[in-house]
């Protein structure tokens, strides 16, 4: 079962990357919001490819989380230290990739999430030195765009390859079918016009907990700690074999706590 889940993860990655590549040829970062609306309503099959990209990415995250849970429940890591560390890197990069894609919608939600992320970076020691890699006063989404279509996909593909030794899988059709099935059941979040006022704006679901902490006035350092805590635990998991059950409990507690933060 765990093996099948891992191969479906890889297949969903392939579906997401292929559909994203198609959209990259149409998307125009210099006119981002209008470009997204053009893709959605005017480009033939544009909305279909956008939904495939969105839902395959969401499914990739969900299957990856399930894959991680199944591996942690074994309490015995059977891969090399290098492979394990690359798996943690791939997980971290995936969430960055998902976040930059959310910003590229360039609707009210996307732009707001980007502003919050930039503010968080600026107020975090050391990270503030790298703000130039993300911020561009002349065109807000431009650097997010470069990260999303170039640097992060390459880094993610590299980390996945180093983790499992391949990027192809025979489960591609299954992953595509699963994506289409989900498309028939669920709808994508609505794009909010950038000119709207007095509406509730929010980032992607995995960033809402951090946003809610910031709204309540929690310090940026503590928010950074909450965000990075599970990744730090996953890194230590390989090296502290005697404490893996304890680490599992800590991850469970963090998951429950962060789920609470998302819905408060």
GROMACS .gro file of N, CA, C and O in nm, residues 12-24 39 45-60 97-98 100-102 104-105 148-149 153 176 179-180 183 188:
model
  180
   12UNK      N    1   0.130   1.219  -0.969
   12UNK     CA    2   0.061   1.347  -0.952
   12UNK      C    3   0.157   1.464  -0.974
   12UNK      O    4   0.119   1.568  -1.028
   13UNK      N    5   0.282   1.446  -0.933
   13UNK     CA    6   0.385   1.546  -0.961
   13UNK      C    7   0.400   1.565  -1.111
   13UNK      O    8   0.408   1.678  -1.161
   14UNK      N    9   0.402   1.455  -1.186
   14UNK     CA   10   0.414   1.464  -1.331
   14UNK      C   11   0.295   1.534  -1.395
   14UNK      O   12   0.310   1.615  -1.486
   15UNK      N   13   0.175   1.502  -1.347
   15UNK     CA   14   0.054   1.567  -1.400
   15UNK      C   15   0.058   1.716  -1.372
   15UNK      O   16   0.027   1.799  -1.459
   16UNK      N   17   0.096   1.752  -1.252
   16UNK     CA   18   0.103   1.893  -1.214
   16UNK      C   19   0.206   1.968  -1.296
   16UNK      O   20   0.180   2.079  -1.345
   17UNK      N   21   0.324   1.909  -1.313
   17UNK     CA   22   0.429   1.976  -1.389
   17UNK      C   23   0.392   1.991  -1.536
   17UNK      O   24   0.416   2.096  -1.597
   18UNK      N   25   0.331   1.889  -1.595
   18UNK     CA   26   0.295   1.895  -1.737
   18UNK      C   27   0.186   1.999  -1.761
   18UNK      O   28   0.197   2.080  -1.855
   19UNK      N   29   0.083   1.999  -1.677
   19UNK     CA   30  -0.023   2.098  -1.693
   19UNK      C   31   0.029   2.238  -1.664
   19UNK      O   32  -0.011   2.336  -1.729
   20UNK      N   33   0.120   2.251  -1.568
   20UNK     CA   34   0.179   2.381  -1.538
   20UNK      C   35   0.264   2.433  -1.652
   20UNK      O   36   0.266   2.553  -1.680
   21UNK      N   37   0.334   2.341  -1.720
   21UNK     CA   38   0.415   2.381  -1.835
   21UNK      C   39   0.328   2.438  -1.946
   21UNK      O   40   0.364   2.539  -2.009
   22UNK      N   41   0.213   2.377  -1.968
   22UNK     CA   42   0.120   2.427  -2.070
   22UNK      C   43   0.070   2.566  -2.032
   22UNK      O   44   0.066   2.658  -2.116
   23UNK      N   45   0.034   2.585  -1.906
   23UNK     CA   46  -0.015   2.716  -1.861
   23UNK      C   47   0.094   2.823  -1.866
   23UNK      O   48   0.064   2.941  -1.887
   24UNK      N   49   0.218   2.782  -1.847
   24UNK     CA   50   0.329   2.879  -1.846
   24UNK      C   51   0.344   2.949  -1.981
   24UNK      O   52   0.390   3.063  -1.987
   39UNK      N   53  -0.710   3.306  -1.935
   39UNK     CA   54  -0.692   3.161  -1.938
   39UNK      C   55  -0.821   3.090  -1.898
   39UNK      O   56  -0.862   2.990  -1.959
   45UNK      N   57  -1.004   2.546  -2.359
   45UNK     CA   58  -0.960   2.444  -2.264
   45UNK      C   59  -0.867   2.501  -2.155
   45UNK      O   60  -0.810   2.425  -2.077
   46UNK      N   61  -0.854   2.634  -2.152
   46UNK     CA   62  -0.766   2.695  -2.053
   46UNK      C   63  -0.809   2.664  -1.911
   46UNK      O   64  -0.726   2.632  -1.824
   47UNK      N   65  -0.939   2.673  -1.885
   47UNK     CA   66  -0.989   2.648  -1.750
   47UNK      C   67  -0.970   2.502  -1.711
   47UNK      O   68  -0.945   2.471  -1.593
   48UNK      N   69  -0.980   2.412  -1.809
   48UNK     CA   70  -0.961   2.270  -1.780
   48UNK      C   71  -0.817   2.245  -1.736
   48UNK      O   72  -0.792   2.176  -1.636
   49UNK      N   73  -0.721   2.301  -1.811
   49UNK     CA   74  -0.581   2.282  -1.774
   49UNK      C   75  -0.551   2.349  -1.641
   49UNK      O   76  -0.469   2.298  -1.563
   50UNK      N   77  -0.615   2.461  -1.614
   50UNK     CA   78  -0.593   2.528  -1.486
   50UNK      C   79  -0.645   2.441  -1.371
   50UNK      O   80  -0.580   2.428  -1.267
   51UNK      N   81  -0.762   2.379  -1.389
   51UNK     CA   82  -0.816   2.291  -1.286
   51UNK      C   83  -0.729   2.166  -1.269
   51UNK      O   84  -0.707   2.121  -1.155
   52UNK      N   85  -0.681   2.111  -1.379
   52UNK     CA   86  -0.594   1.995  -1.370
   52UNK      C   87  -0.468   2.030  -1.290
   52UNK      O   88  -0.424   1.954  -1.203
   53UNK      N   89  -0.412   2.146  -1.318
   53UNK     CA   90  -0.292   2.189  -1.248
   53UNK      C   91  -0.320   2.210  -1.099
   53UNK      O   92  -0.242   2.165  -1.013
   54UNK      N   93  -0.430   2.273  -1.069
   54UNK     CA   94  -0.465   2.302  -0.930
   54UNK      C   95  -0.493   2.175  -0.851
   54UNK      O   96  -0.434   2.151  -0.745
   55UNK      N   97  -0.582   2.089  -0.904
   55UNK     CA   98  -0.623   1.972  -0.827
   55UNK      C   99  -0.515   1.865  -0.822
   55UNK      O  100  -0.503   1.793  -0.722
   56UNK      N  101  -0.435   1.850  -0.927
   56UNK     CA  102  -0.325   1.754  -0.921
   56UNK      C  103  -0.221   1.797  -0.817
   56UNK      O  104  -0.164   1.713  -0.746
   57UNK      N  105  -0.201   1.929  -0.805
   57UNK     CA  106  -0.108   1.980  -0.704
   57UNK      C  107  -0.162   1.957  -0.563
   57UNK      O  108  -0.088   1.916  -0.472
   58UNK      N  109  -0.291   1.984  -0.544
   58UNK     CA  110  -0.351   1.962  -0.413
   58UNK      C  111  -0.347   1.814  -0.376
   58UNK      O  112  -0.317   1.778  -0.261
   59UNK      N  113  -0.378   1.729  -0.473
   59UNK     CA  114  -0.373   1.585  -0.448
   59UNK      C  115  -0.230   1.539  -0.420
   59UNK      O  116  -0.208   1.449  -0.337
   60UNK      N  117  -0.134   1.598  -0.488
   60UNK     CA  118   0.007   1.567  -0.463
   60UNK      C  119   0.041   1.593  -0.317
   60UNK      O  120   0.105   1.509  -0.250
   97UNK      N  121   0.648   2.597  -0.349
   97UNK     CA  122   0.599   2.597  -0.487
   97UNK      C  123   0.449   2.622  -0.491
   97UNK      O  124   0.399   2.700  -0.574
   98UNK      N  125   0.375   2.556  -0.402
   98UNK     CA  126   0.231   2.576  -0.395
   98UNK      C  127   0.198   2.720  -0.357
   98UNK      O  128   0.105   2.781  -0.412
  100UNK      N  129   0.383   2.999  -0.406
  100UNK     CA  130   0.410   3.092  -0.515
  100UNK      C  131   0.304   3.081  -0.624
  100UNK      O  132   0.265   3.181  -0.686
  101UNK      N  133   0.254   2.960  -0.647
  101UNK     CA  134   0.145   2.944  -0.744
  101UNK      C  135   0.019   3.016  -0.700
  101UNK      O  136  -0.053   3.073  -0.782
  102UNK      N  137  -0.007   3.014  -0.569
  102UNK     CA  138  -0.124   3.085  -0.516
  102UNK      C  139  -0.110   3.235  -0.539
  102UNK      O  140  -0.206   3.302  -0.577
  104UNK      N  141   0.052   3.377  -0.777
  104UNK     CA  142   0.045   3.407  -0.920
  104UNK      C  143  -0.098   3.420  -0.972
  104UNK      O  144  -0.118   3.468  -1.084
  105UNK      N  145  -0.197   3.380  -0.893
  105UNK     CA  146  -0.335   3.409  -0.932
  105UNK      C  147  -0.355   3.559  -0.946
  105UNK      O  148  -0.437   3.604  -1.024
  148UNK      N  149   0.836   3.011  -0.930
  148UNK     CA  150   0.734   2.908  -0.952
  148UNK      C  151   0.758   2.827  -1.079
  148UNK      O  152   0.734   2.706  -1.081
  149UNK      N  153   0.802   2.891  -1.186
  149UNK     CA  154   0.814   2.818  -1.312
  149UNK      C  155   0.955   2.767  -1.339
  149UNK      O  156   0.974   2.686  -1.429
  153UNK      N  157   1.051   2.427  -0.936
  153UNK     CA  158   1.026   2.298  -1.003
  153UNK      C  159   1.153   2.218  -1.026
  153UNK      O  160   1.154   2.095  -1.009
  176UNK      N  161  -0.393   1.108  -1.341
  176UNK     CA  162  -0.475   1.199  -1.422
  176UNK      C  163  -0.623   1.169  -1.403
  176UNK      O  164  -0.704   1.261  -1.389
  179UNK      N  165  -0.733   1.299  -1.072
  179UNK     CA  166  -0.746   1.445  -1.078
  179UNK      C  167  -0.877   1.486  -1.143
  179UNK      O  168  -0.948   1.574  -1.093
  180UNK      N  169  -0.911   1.423  -1.255
  180UNK     CA  170  -1.036   1.455  -1.325
  180UNK      C  171  -1.157   1.421  -1.238
  180UNK      O  172  -1.254   1.497  -1.233
  183UNK      N  173  -1.197   1.690  -0.994
  183UNK     CA  174  -1.248   1.809  -1.064
  183UNK      C  175  -1.400   1.805  -1.080
  183UNK      O  176  -1.466   1.908  -1.079
  188UNK      N  177  -1.272   2.492  -0.787
  188UNK     CA  178  -1.160   2.574  -0.743
  188UNK      C  179  -1.209   2.695  -0.665
  188UNK      O  180  -1.321   2.742  -0.688
   0.00000   0.00000   0.00000
